[in-house]
């Protein structure tokens, strides 16, 4: 299996050298106990960063969001230098074997063992792997259907215990909505709130060109703050295309001419059909955006 | 660690002898790969059955609900004879060392490995362990606060992709609501729908004595069909106490005199305070109910 795994020890106090916390292991060997809360309860957090030739895309943004998810879930703060070192170690080793290939690195921190209670710290690792080949979707676009996420747009404020905005390991629904999209003949889904606002994809941010501006919903609407979305917005601004973070009413979707789902490994996938309606997309603009996103370092 | 683990092989075709699919392992050794969808996406299902002296409480009901969760999540049907044999094997071995102790057995089936795609079947196991000592809660009762689950009561019908009613491994919210309850000075929580109906606890059914009947919400309201609730209802009926499965409006809670949260290992925990209001409870009735529940076999 083409992957490189680095397990992370979580000592009681920070180490002088983050590398001391890293333990390279074989991803083909079992590493997780059956009573780890990561598997018994989906009780942990994760991030996935893209990479080419050892350059890691938006790593600080991923580490910051990892820390934000930990706060939302009452988890201990992840040791950023240690997770950073783990990601660089795993990706560096795999990139050395696979120059020029698009890679990704998933890093995970769970709440640790379910029992005995209190006798342990978190479980963590970073695993580098070959990214799926998303070039066809970037070029030809994807077919998207909207699906109800079931919760109101303001649920992050009214009911923080629902963990909206946390990138948790409890992603069974994020996967089931894709199965439902495929049943409906689509590639992916755009989740909407029960009170009629656009949210995000199950593993992507939604960006739409509306009235000459590229618009995306704010994190306060209960969506993940997109690392790729943020870098795409910076690039659009450089191109002289105005951007705005604001709530999007579902009724506005009828007026959207162009839209993208952005994420760390697929990058900017233009939506060619939304709920059965063809959208325009600018292949040149999207190609230049993805070229920029692939070249990021940091 | 006082636990007995049995890993389950998932062959392409059913075996003649379910025991051939069982592989006893040490729960202190890692058994799960870091790319198992059970941990990377909380993408799997579980059940927990209680047991004393090798008698397994409501095992067929648990196996049936396991199969129901698999259907709701588009997972392959679990091989019931194999999972039954795994539960009996794990609990039988632990009970031999711990006669008379309250034990529990968690069994899990995940969707298998995230990559390479399609190159594998599910991952499964059963692990028997000592149950926490819930006797104080059964006797003295628990303090419960209501919390919003964020979704409407009818979400199982309108939006089946939200997996309401599936006992999945994506239980991060089921744990965060208990942390919120503890922050509010309570032991547990009663989840309510966004449109004002009573649902269930994060790992328990809600039973309330209303107008002389013991009432619980129906599975069609997006709650788990409770295995312990069903056996409690049968027992109440034997005692001449009428029971009814029907939706419960949150406004009815003000009139509830007695209520319980029922689950497989805590069994019937009487609620002594609900949202700050003391409830009555009948210690003798609850003790007799729990005695009955502890004696179940099958």
PDB file of C-alpha atoms in Angstrom, chain A residues 1-3 5 7 26-44 46 48 72-74 106 108 110-111 114-116 125 127-129 147-152 155 158-163 167-177 179-180 183-184 191 194 202-203, chain B residues 1-3 5 7 26-44 46 48 72-74 106 108 110-111 114-116 125 127-129 147-152 155 158-163 167-177 179-180 183-184 191 194 202-203:
ATOM      1  CA  UNK A   1       0.000   0.000   0.000  1.00  0.00           C
ATOM      2  CA  UNK A   2       1.446   3.357  -1.004  1.00  0.00           C
ATOM      3  CA  UNK A   3       1.147   5.217   2.266  1.00  0.00           C
ATOM      4  CA  UNK A   5       2.141   6.364   8.639  1.00  0.00           C
ATOM      5  CA  UNK A   7       1.906   7.583  14.996  1.00  0.00           C
ATOM      6  CA  UNK A  26       3.473   0.375   8.903  1.00  0.00           C
ATOM      7  CA  UNK A  27      -0.059   1.387   7.867  1.00  0.00           C
ATOM      8  CA  UNK A  28      -0.669  -2.251   6.914  1.00  0.00           C
ATOM      9  CA  UNK A  29      -0.391  -3.217  10.605  1.00  0.00           C
ATOM     10  CA  UNK A  30      -3.290  -2.552  13.004  1.00  0.00           C
ATOM     11  CA  UNK A  31      -2.569   0.492  15.193  1.00  0.00           C
ATOM     12  CA  UNK A  32      -5.868   1.241  16.928  1.00  0.00           C
ATOM     13  CA  UNK A  33      -7.328  -0.540  19.963  1.00  0.00           C
ATOM     14  CA  UNK A  34     -10.956  -1.676  19.750  1.00  0.00           C
ATOM     15  CA  UNK A  35     -11.840   0.514  22.753  1.00  0.00           C
ATOM     16  CA  UNK A  36     -10.493   3.735  21.246  1.00  0.00           C
ATOM     17  CA  UNK A  37     -13.214   6.387  21.372  1.00  0.00           C
ATOM     18  CA  UNK A  38     -12.276   7.303  17.812  1.00  0.00           C
ATOM     19  CA  UNK A  39     -13.854   4.074  16.634  1.00  0.00           C
ATOM     20  CA  UNK A  40     -16.404   3.287  19.352  1.00  0.00           C
ATOM     21  CA  UNK A  41     -17.972   6.790  19.221  1.00  0.00           C
ATOM     22  CA  UNK A  42     -16.452   8.678  16.263  1.00  0.00           C
ATOM     23  CA  UNK A  43     -15.100  10.879  19.052  1.00  0.00           C
ATOM     24  CA  UNK A  44     -12.150  12.718  17.589  1.00  0.00           C
ATOM     25  CA  UNK A  46      -9.344  15.148  11.601  1.00  0.00           C
ATOM     26  CA  UNK A  48      -6.696  16.365   5.293  1.00  0.00           C
ATOM     27  CA  UNK A  72     -15.662  22.822  19.858  1.00  0.00           C
ATOM     28  CA  UNK A  73     -15.473  19.223  21.096  1.00  0.00           C
ATOM     29  CA  UNK A  74     -13.859  19.888  24.506  1.00  0.00           C
ATOM     30  CA  UNK A 106      -4.869  12.856   6.877  1.00  0.00           C
ATOM     31  CA  UNK A 108      -6.375  12.465  13.325  1.00  0.00           C
ATOM     32  CA  UNK A 110      -9.124  10.878  19.045  1.00  0.00           C
ATOM     33  CA  UNK A 111     -10.236  11.321  22.661  1.00  0.00           C
ATOM     34  CA  UNK A 114     -13.080   4.531  26.366  1.00  0.00           C
ATOM     35  CA  UNK A 115     -11.935   2.456  29.345  1.00  0.00           C
ATOM     36  CA  UNK A 116     -10.416   2.342  31.804  1.00  0.00           C
ATOM     37  CA  UNK A 125      -1.430   9.914  13.789  1.00  0.00           C
ATOM     38  CA  UNK A 127      -0.882   9.173   7.242  1.00  0.00           C
ATOM     39  CA  UNK A 128       0.278  10.267   3.808  1.00  0.00           C
ATOM     40  CA  UNK A 129      -1.244   8.627   0.736  1.00  0.00           C
ATOM     41  CA  UNK A 147     -30.020  17.864   0.190  1.00  0.00           C
ATOM     42  CA  UNK A 148     -31.462  18.965   3.532  1.00  0.00           C
ATOM     43  CA  UNK A 149     -29.011  18.783   6.452  1.00  0.00           C
ATOM     44  CA  UNK A 150     -31.982  18.865   8.807  1.00  0.00           C
ATOM     45  CA  UNK A 151     -30.775  21.684  11.078  1.00  0.00           C
ATOM     46  CA  UNK A 152     -31.316  25.426  11.082  1.00  0.00           C
ATOM     47  CA  UNK A 155     -27.725  25.895  15.258  1.00  0.00           C
ATOM     48  CA  UNK A 158     -28.365  28.006  19.750  1.00  0.00           C
ATOM     49  CA  UNK A 159     -27.137  24.421  20.245  1.00  0.00           C
ATOM     50  CA  UNK A 160     -23.331  24.175  20.302  1.00  0.00           C
ATOM     51  CA  UNK A 161     -23.583  20.593  21.612  1.00  0.00           C
ATOM     52  CA  UNK A 162     -24.607  19.570  18.059  1.00  0.00           C
ATOM     53  CA  UNK A 163     -20.960  20.255  17.061  1.00  0.00           C
ATOM     54  CA  UNK A 167     -14.509  18.453  11.666  1.00  0.00           C
ATOM     55  CA  UNK A 168     -15.183  15.354  13.729  1.00  0.00           C
ATOM     56  CA  UNK A 169     -14.713  11.653  13.044  1.00  0.00           C
ATOM     57  CA  UNK A 170     -18.522  11.279  13.179  1.00  0.00           C
ATOM     58  CA  UNK A 171     -18.927  11.612   9.430  1.00  0.00           C
ATOM     59  CA  UNK A 172     -21.404   8.804   8.676  1.00  0.00           C
ATOM     60  CA  UNK A 173     -23.972  11.361   7.474  1.00  0.00           C
ATOM     61  CA  UNK A 174     -21.341  13.126   5.344  1.00  0.00           C
ATOM     62  CA  UNK A 175     -20.924   9.807   3.558  1.00  0.00           C
ATOM     63  CA  UNK A 176     -24.606   8.861   3.359  1.00  0.00           C
ATOM     64  CA  UNK A 177     -25.481  12.135   1.625  1.00  0.00           C
ATOM     65  CA  UNK A 179     -24.649   7.835  -1.545  1.00  0.00           C
ATOM     66  CA  UNK A 180     -27.994   9.646  -1.836  1.00  0.00           C
ATOM     67  CA  UNK A 183     -28.687   7.463  -6.274  1.00  0.00           C
ATOM     68  CA  UNK A 184     -30.023  10.691  -7.798  1.00  0.00           C
ATOM     69  CA  UNK A 191     -26.283  20.636   1.930  1.00  0.00           C
ATOM     70  CA  UNK A 194     -33.862  23.320   7.313  1.00  0.00           C
ATOM     71  CA  UNK A 202     -20.178  17.074   2.889  1.00  0.00           C
ATOM     72  CA  UNK A 203     -16.422  17.558   2.425  1.00  0.00           C
TER      73      UNK A 203
ATOM     74  CA  UNK B   1      -7.760  -5.329  31.315  1.00  0.00           C
ATOM     75  CA  UNK B   2     -10.804  -7.384  32.115  1.00  0.00           C
ATOM     76  CA  UNK B   3     -12.230  -7.893  28.667  1.00  0.00           C
ATOM     77  CA  UNK B   5     -12.252  -9.798  22.387  1.00  0.00           C
ATOM     78  CA  UNK B   7     -12.609 -10.549  15.976  1.00  0.00           C
ATOM     79  CA  UNK B  26      -6.136  -9.733  22.975  1.00  0.00           C
ATOM     80  CA  UNK B  27      -8.017  -6.441  23.396  1.00  0.00           C
ATOM     81  CA  UNK B  28      -4.767  -4.899  24.650  1.00  0.00           C
ATOM     82  CA  UNK B  29      -3.263  -5.333  21.152  1.00  0.00           C
ATOM     83  CA  UNK B  30      -4.209  -2.962  18.321  1.00  0.00           C
ATOM     84  CA  UNK B  31      -6.694  -4.596  15.929  1.00  0.00           C
ATOM     85  CA  UNK B  32      -7.903  -1.781  13.686  1.00  0.00           C
ATOM     86  CA  UNK B  33      -6.087  -0.278  10.688  1.00  0.00           C
ATOM     87  CA  UNK B  34      -5.803   3.517  10.531  1.00  0.00           C
ATOM     88  CA  UNK B  35      -7.706   3.532   7.224  1.00  0.00           C
ATOM     89  CA  UNK B  36     -10.728   1.644   8.531  1.00  0.00           C
ATOM     90  CA  UNK B  37     -13.877   3.642   7.750  1.00  0.00           C
ATOM     91  CA  UNK B  38     -15.037   2.915  11.285  1.00  0.00           C
ATOM     92  CA  UNK B  39     -12.414   5.315  12.574  1.00  0.00           C
ATOM     93  CA  UNK B  40     -11.853   7.650   9.632  1.00  0.00           C
ATOM     94  CA  UNK B  41     -15.587   8.365   9.162  1.00  0.00           C
ATOM     95  CA  UNK B  42     -17.470   6.802  12.073  1.00  0.00           C
ATOM     96  CA  UNK B  43     -18.934   4.666   9.295  1.00  0.00           C
ATOM     97  CA  UNK B  44     -20.263   1.555  10.941  1.00  0.00           C
ATOM     98  CA  UNK B  46     -22.829  -1.083  16.946  1.00  0.00           C
ATOM     99  CA  UNK B  48     -24.293  -3.237  23.389  1.00  0.00           C
ATOM    100  CA  UNK B  72     -30.506   2.333   7.113  1.00  0.00           C
ATOM    101  CA  UNK B  73     -26.810   2.870   6.310  1.00  0.00           C
ATOM    102  CA  UNK B  74     -26.636   0.771   3.102  1.00  0.00           C
ATOM    103  CA  UNK B 106     -20.288  -4.349  22.469  1.00  0.00           C
ATOM    104  CA  UNK B 108     -19.354  -3.515  15.947  1.00  0.00           C
ATOM    105  CA  UNK B 110     -17.643  -1.104  10.110  1.00  0.00           C
ATOM    106  CA  UNK B 111     -17.826  -0.538   6.352  1.00  0.00           C
ATOM    107  CA  UNK B 114     -11.358   3.390   3.048  1.00  0.00           C
ATOM    108  CA  UNK B 115      -8.696   2.449   0.500  1.00  0.00           C
ATOM    109  CA  UNK B 116      -7.937   0.741  -1.703  1.00  0.00           C
ATOM    110  CA  UNK B 125     -15.751  -7.732  16.453  1.00  0.00           C
ATOM    111  CA  UNK B 127     -15.807  -7.384  23.051  1.00  0.00           C
ATOM    112  CA  UNK B 128     -17.085  -8.399  26.471  1.00  0.00           C
ATOM    113  CA  UNK B 129     -16.252  -6.204  29.454  1.00  0.00           C
ATOM    114  CA  UNK B 147     -31.505  19.513  25.059  1.00  0.00           C
ATOM    115  CA  UNK B 148     -32.424  20.296  21.461  1.00  0.00           C
ATOM    116  CA  UNK B 149     -31.318  17.653  18.928  1.00  0.00           C
ATOM    117  CA  UNK B 150     -31.735  20.256  16.188  1.00  0.00           C
ATOM    118  CA  UNK B 151     -33.865  18.164  13.819  1.00  0.00           C
ATOM    119  CA  UNK B 152     -37.602  17.818  13.329  1.00  0.00           C
ATOM    120  CA  UNK B 155     -36.708  13.787   9.667  1.00  0.00           C
ATOM    121  CA  UNK B 158     -38.266  13.428   4.920  1.00  0.00           C
ATOM    122  CA  UNK B 159     -34.478  13.022   4.993  1.00  0.00           C
ATOM    123  CA  UNK B 160     -33.403   9.398   5.485  1.00  0.00           C
ATOM    124  CA  UNK B 161     -29.816  10.336   4.561  1.00  0.00           C
ATOM    125  CA  UNK B 162     -29.523  11.932   8.018  1.00  0.00           C
ATOM    126  CA  UNK B 163     -29.540   8.365   9.417  1.00  0.00           C
ATOM    127  CA  UNK B 167     -27.140   3.138  15.818  1.00  0.00           C
ATOM    128  CA  UNK B 168     -24.001   4.283  14.022  1.00  0.00           C
ATOM    129  CA  UNK B 169     -20.413   4.758  15.167  1.00  0.00           C
ATOM    130  CA  UNK B 170     -20.854   8.524  14.556  1.00  0.00           C
ATOM    131  CA  UNK B 171     -21.784   9.234  18.166  1.00  0.00           C
ATOM    132  CA  UNK B 172     -19.720  12.371  18.869  1.00  0.00           C
ATOM    133  CA  UNK B 173     -22.922  14.380  19.423  1.00  0.00           C
ATOM    134  CA  UNK B 174     -24.342  11.668  21.682  1.00  0.00           C
ATOM    135  CA  UNK B 175     -21.290  12.228  23.871  1.00  0.00           C
ATOM    136  CA  UNK B 176     -21.191  16.024  23.666  1.00  0.00           C
ATOM    137  CA  UNK B 177     -24.780  16.299  24.900  1.00  0.00           C
ATOM    138  CA  UNK B 179     -20.888  16.846  28.611  1.00  0.00           C
ATOM    139  CA  UNK B 180     -23.400  19.696  28.229  1.00  0.00           C
ATOM    140  CA  UNK B 183     -22.046  21.355  32.738  1.00  0.00           C
ATOM    141  CA  UNK B 184     -25.670  22.058  33.692  1.00  0.00           C
ATOM    142  CA  UNK B 191     -33.134  15.066  23.559  1.00  0.00           C
ATOM    143  CA  UNK B 194     -36.633  21.188  16.919  1.00  0.00           C
ATOM    144  CA  UNK B 202     -28.247   9.893  23.838  1.00  0.00           C
ATOM    145  CA  UNK B 203     -27.955   6.212  24.770  1.00  0.00           C
TER     146      UNK B 203
END
